[in-house]
Amino acid sequence: MNDSDHDRRSDLAVLSSAAELTTIEFVGELTIKTIAGAHARLTEVFGASGAVKADVAEDAVVDLTFVQLIESARRTARETGVAFDLAAPAAGQLRETLARGGFLAAADDQEFWLKTSEGR
C-alpha cells in the first residue's frame, strides 16, 4: 500500500465495549472505496451486542454510501431488537451529506441524526 492508499483508507476498527454496549468509532474516509470494512464491522457487532453506538468523527470524509450503510443499520436494529444510535449529533461532512441527500426531512430522522427530540 502506498502513502496515497493509506490516506484514503478508513480507520474504523477502533472498538470499545462495556457490558452490553459496543461503540464503533468511524474515522478517516467513509466512502464507497472503504465501505466494505465499515459494513463488515457493523455486521460483526450487530451479531454480538445488545446495543451499538456509532461514533463518527467530525472530520470524517463521508459520502452517501456511508449514510446508506447507517440507514440500513437502523433498519436492521429495529428488525433484530438491537439498540442502535449515534454517539453524538451528526457534524461536519456527515451533516452536509445528510442535508444534500434529503435525509433530514422527517422528524424521526432529525432525532436520530441530529439528536433533536422536537424534530428541529
PDB file of C-alpha atoms in Angstrom:
ATOM      1  CA  MET A   1       0.000   0.000   0.000  1.00  0.00           C
ATOM      2  CA  ASN A   2       1.468   3.337  -0.967  1.00  0.00           C
ATOM      3  CA  ASP A   3       1.036   6.578   1.014  1.00  0.00           C
ATOM      4  CA  SER A   4      -1.926   7.775  -1.056  1.00  0.00           C
ATOM      5  CA  ASP A   5      -3.731   4.467  -0.452  1.00  0.00           C
ATOM      6  CA  HIS A   6      -3.168   4.877   3.278  1.00  0.00           C
ATOM      7  CA  ASP A   7      -4.560   8.421   3.203  1.00  0.00           C
ATOM      8  CA  ARG A   8      -7.767   7.188   1.541  1.00  0.00           C
ATOM      9  CA  ARG A   9      -8.464   4.242   3.798  1.00  0.00           C
ATOM     10  CA  SER A  10     -10.897   4.259   6.659  1.00  0.00           C
ATOM     11  CA  ASP A  11      -9.613   3.774  10.178  1.00  0.00           C
ATOM     12  CA  LEU A  12     -12.823   2.418  11.641  1.00  0.00           C
ATOM     13  CA  ALA A  13     -11.631  -0.628  13.536  1.00  0.00           C
ATOM     14  CA  VAL A  14     -11.448   1.156  16.880  1.00  0.00           C
ATOM     15  CA  LEU A  15     -13.960  -0.562  19.140  1.00  0.00           C
ATOM     16  CA  SER A  16     -14.845  -0.199  22.767  1.00  0.00           C
ATOM     17  CA  SER A  17     -17.230  -2.415  24.600  1.00  0.00           C
ATOM     18  CA  ALA A  18     -18.823  -2.061  28.006  1.00  0.00           C
ATOM     19  CA  ALA A  19     -21.219  -4.787  29.133  1.00  0.00           C
ATOM     20  CA  GLU A  20     -23.967  -4.876  26.502  1.00  0.00           C
ATOM     21  CA  LEU A  21     -22.951  -1.657  24.697  1.00  0.00           C
ATOM     22  CA  THR A  22     -20.439  -1.649  21.874  1.00  0.00           C
ATOM     23  CA  THR A  23     -19.182   1.602  20.367  1.00  0.00           C
ATOM     24  CA  ILE A  24     -17.658   1.688  16.893  1.00  0.00           C
ATOM     25  CA  GLU A  25     -15.523   4.699  16.095  1.00  0.00           C
ATOM     26  CA  PHE A  26     -15.649   5.704  12.432  1.00  0.00           C
ATOM     27  CA  VAL A  27     -12.775   7.946  11.362  1.00  0.00           C
ATOM     28  CA  GLY A  28     -10.990   8.725   8.120  1.00  0.00           C
ATOM     29  CA  GLU A  29     -12.579   8.022   4.766  1.00  0.00           C
ATOM     30  CA  LEU A  30     -16.085   6.559   4.909  1.00  0.00           C
ATOM     31  CA  THR A  31     -16.890   6.324   1.217  1.00  0.00           C
ATOM     32  CA  ILE A  32     -17.626   3.807  -1.491  1.00  0.00           C
ATOM     33  CA  LYS A  33     -13.909   2.960  -1.541  1.00  0.00           C
ATOM     34  CA  THR A  34     -13.871   1.888   2.106  1.00  0.00           C
ATOM     35  CA  ILE A  35     -17.470   0.915   2.865  1.00  0.00           C
ATOM     36  CA  ALA A  36     -16.831  -2.850   2.842  1.00  0.00           C
ATOM     37  CA  GLY A  37     -14.785  -2.568   6.034  1.00  0.00           C
ATOM     38  CA  ALA A  38     -17.436  -0.469   7.755  1.00  0.00           C
ATOM     39  CA  HIS A  39     -20.119  -2.942   6.710  1.00  0.00           C
ATOM     40  CA  ALA A  40     -18.123  -5.914   7.972  1.00  0.00           C
ATOM     41  CA  ARG A  41     -17.527  -4.266  11.339  1.00  0.00           C
ATOM     42  CA  LEU A  42     -21.196  -3.352  11.792  1.00  0.00           C
ATOM     43  CA  THR A  43     -22.289  -6.861  10.833  1.00  0.00           C
ATOM     44  CA  GLU A  44     -19.881  -8.370  13.346  1.00  0.00           C
ATOM     45  CA  VAL A  45     -21.008  -6.081  16.157  1.00  0.00           C
ATOM     46  CA  PHE A  46     -24.734  -6.489  15.481  1.00  0.00           C
ATOM     47  CA  GLY A  47     -24.349 -10.228  15.886  1.00  0.00           C
ATOM     48  CA  ALA A  48     -22.664  -9.939  19.269  1.00  0.00           C
ATOM     49  CA  SER A  49     -24.115  -6.935  21.084  1.00  0.00           C
ATOM     50  CA  GLY A  50     -27.426  -5.787  22.513  1.00  0.00           C
ATOM     51  CA  ALA A  51     -26.660  -2.123  21.918  1.00  0.00           C
ATOM     52  CA  VAL A  52     -24.430  -0.378  19.377  1.00  0.00           C
ATOM     53  CA  LYS A  53     -23.304   3.246  19.175  1.00  0.00           C
ATOM     54  CA  ALA A  54     -21.669   4.673  16.064  1.00  0.00           C
ATOM     55  CA  ASP A  55     -19.162   7.411  16.892  1.00  0.00           C
ATOM     56  CA  VAL A  56     -18.465   9.282  13.646  1.00  0.00           C
ATOM     57  CA  ALA A  57     -15.509  11.669  13.764  1.00  0.00           C
ATOM     58  CA  GLU A  58     -16.428  15.250  12.900  1.00  0.00           C
ATOM     59  CA  ASP A  59     -13.607  15.380  10.345  1.00  0.00           C
ATOM     60  CA  ALA A  60     -14.528  12.058   8.673  1.00  0.00           C
ATOM     61  CA  VAL A  61     -14.746  12.104   4.864  1.00  0.00           C
ATOM     62  CA  VAL A  62     -18.266  10.869   4.125  1.00  0.00           C
ATOM     63  CA  ASP A  63     -20.329  10.148   1.028  1.00  0.00           C
ATOM     64  CA  LEU A  64     -23.863   8.821   0.565  1.00  0.00           C
ATOM     65  CA  THR A  65     -22.598   5.243   0.735  1.00  0.00           C
ATOM     66  CA  PHE A  66     -21.851   5.642   4.442  1.00  0.00           C
ATOM     67  CA  VAL A  67     -25.209   7.323   5.083  1.00  0.00           C
ATOM     68  CA  GLN A  68     -26.948   4.417   3.350  1.00  0.00           C
ATOM     69  CA  LEU A  69     -24.989   1.937   5.477  1.00  0.00           C
ATOM     70  CA  ILE A  70     -26.087   3.665   8.674  1.00  0.00           C
ATOM     71  CA  GLU A  71     -29.694   3.819   7.435  1.00  0.00           C
ATOM     72  CA  SER A  72     -29.511   0.081   6.740  1.00  0.00           C
ATOM     73  CA  ALA A  73     -28.094  -0.480  10.231  1.00  0.00           C
ATOM     74  CA  ARG A  74     -31.044   1.452  11.699  1.00  0.00           C
ATOM     75  CA  ARG A  75     -33.475  -0.827   9.878  1.00  0.00           C
ATOM     76  CA  THR A  76     -31.572  -3.956  10.904  1.00  0.00           C
ATOM     77  CA  ALA A  77     -31.544  -2.768  14.514  1.00  0.00           C
ATOM     78  CA  ARG A  78     -35.319  -2.333  14.516  1.00  0.00           C
ATOM     79  CA  GLU A  79     -35.818  -5.780  12.967  1.00  0.00           C
ATOM     80  CA  THR A  80     -33.439  -7.582  15.333  1.00  0.00           C
ATOM     81  CA  GLY A  81     -34.092  -5.717  18.576  1.00  0.00           C
ATOM     82  CA  VAL A  82     -30.611  -4.218  18.818  1.00  0.00           C
ATOM     83  CA  ALA A  83     -30.480  -0.677  20.201  1.00  0.00           C
ATOM     84  CA  PHE A  84     -28.601   1.448  17.645  1.00  0.00           C
ATOM     85  CA  ASP A  85     -27.735   5.113  17.891  1.00  0.00           C
ATOM     86  CA  LEU A  86     -25.121   7.721  17.117  1.00  0.00           C
ATOM     87  CA  ALA A  87     -22.775   8.693  19.924  1.00  0.00           C
ATOM     88  CA  ALA A  88     -23.201  12.392  19.058  1.00  0.00           C
ATOM     89  CA  PRO A  89     -25.190  14.538  16.636  1.00  0.00           C
ATOM     90  CA  ALA A  90     -24.022  14.384  13.026  1.00  0.00           C
ATOM     91  CA  ALA A  91     -21.492  17.099  12.285  1.00  0.00           C
ATOM     92  CA  GLY A  92     -19.027  18.148   9.623  1.00  0.00           C
ATOM     93  CA  GLN A  93     -19.190  16.448   6.254  1.00  0.00           C
ATOM     94  CA  LEU A  94     -21.655  13.853   7.540  1.00  0.00           C
ATOM     95  CA  ARG A  95     -24.211  16.534   8.347  1.00  0.00           C
ATOM     96  CA  GLU A  96     -23.619  18.245   4.983  1.00  0.00           C
ATOM     97  CA  THR A  97     -24.100  14.929   3.157  1.00  0.00           C
ATOM     98  CA  LEU A  98     -27.313  14.239   5.074  1.00  0.00           C
ATOM     99  CA  ALA A  99     -28.711  17.651   4.158  1.00  0.00           C
ATOM    100  CA  ARG A 100     -27.736  17.354   0.474  1.00  0.00           C
ATOM    101  CA  GLY A 101     -29.203  13.860   0.263  1.00  0.00           C
ATOM    102  CA  GLY A 102     -32.529  14.825   1.841  1.00  0.00           C
ATOM    103  CA  PHE A 103     -32.043  12.588   4.885  1.00  0.00           C
ATOM    104  CA  LEU A 104     -33.142  15.241   7.396  1.00  0.00           C
ATOM    105  CA  ALA A 105     -36.684  15.840   6.171  1.00  0.00           C
ATOM    106  CA  ALA A 106     -38.571  13.669   8.674  1.00  0.00           C
ATOM    107  CA  ALA A 107     -38.689  14.387  12.395  1.00  0.00           C
ATOM    108  CA  ASP A 108     -37.587  10.842  13.333  1.00  0.00           C
ATOM    109  CA  ASP A 109     -34.578  11.178  11.018  1.00  0.00           C
ATOM    110  CA  GLN A 110     -33.678  14.504  12.601  1.00  0.00           C
ATOM    111  CA  GLU A 111     -33.980  12.920  16.028  1.00  0.00           C
ATOM    112  CA  PHE A 112     -31.620  10.091  15.065  1.00  0.00           C
ATOM    113  CA  TRP A 113     -29.040  12.093  13.102  1.00  0.00           C
ATOM    114  CA  LEU A 114     -29.133  15.414  14.944  1.00  0.00           C
ATOM    115  CA  LYS A 115     -30.334  14.324  18.390  1.00  0.00           C
ATOM    116  CA  THR A 116     -33.333  16.639  18.309  1.00  0.00           C
ATOM    117  CA  SER A 117     -36.351  15.439  20.219  1.00  0.00           C
ATOM    118  CA  GLU A 118     -38.593  18.092  18.640  1.00  0.00           C
ATOM    119  CA  GLY A 119     -37.639  17.423  15.004  1.00  0.00           C
ATOM    120  CA  ARG A 120     -35.756  20.700  14.548  1.00  0.00           C
TER     121      ARG A 120
END
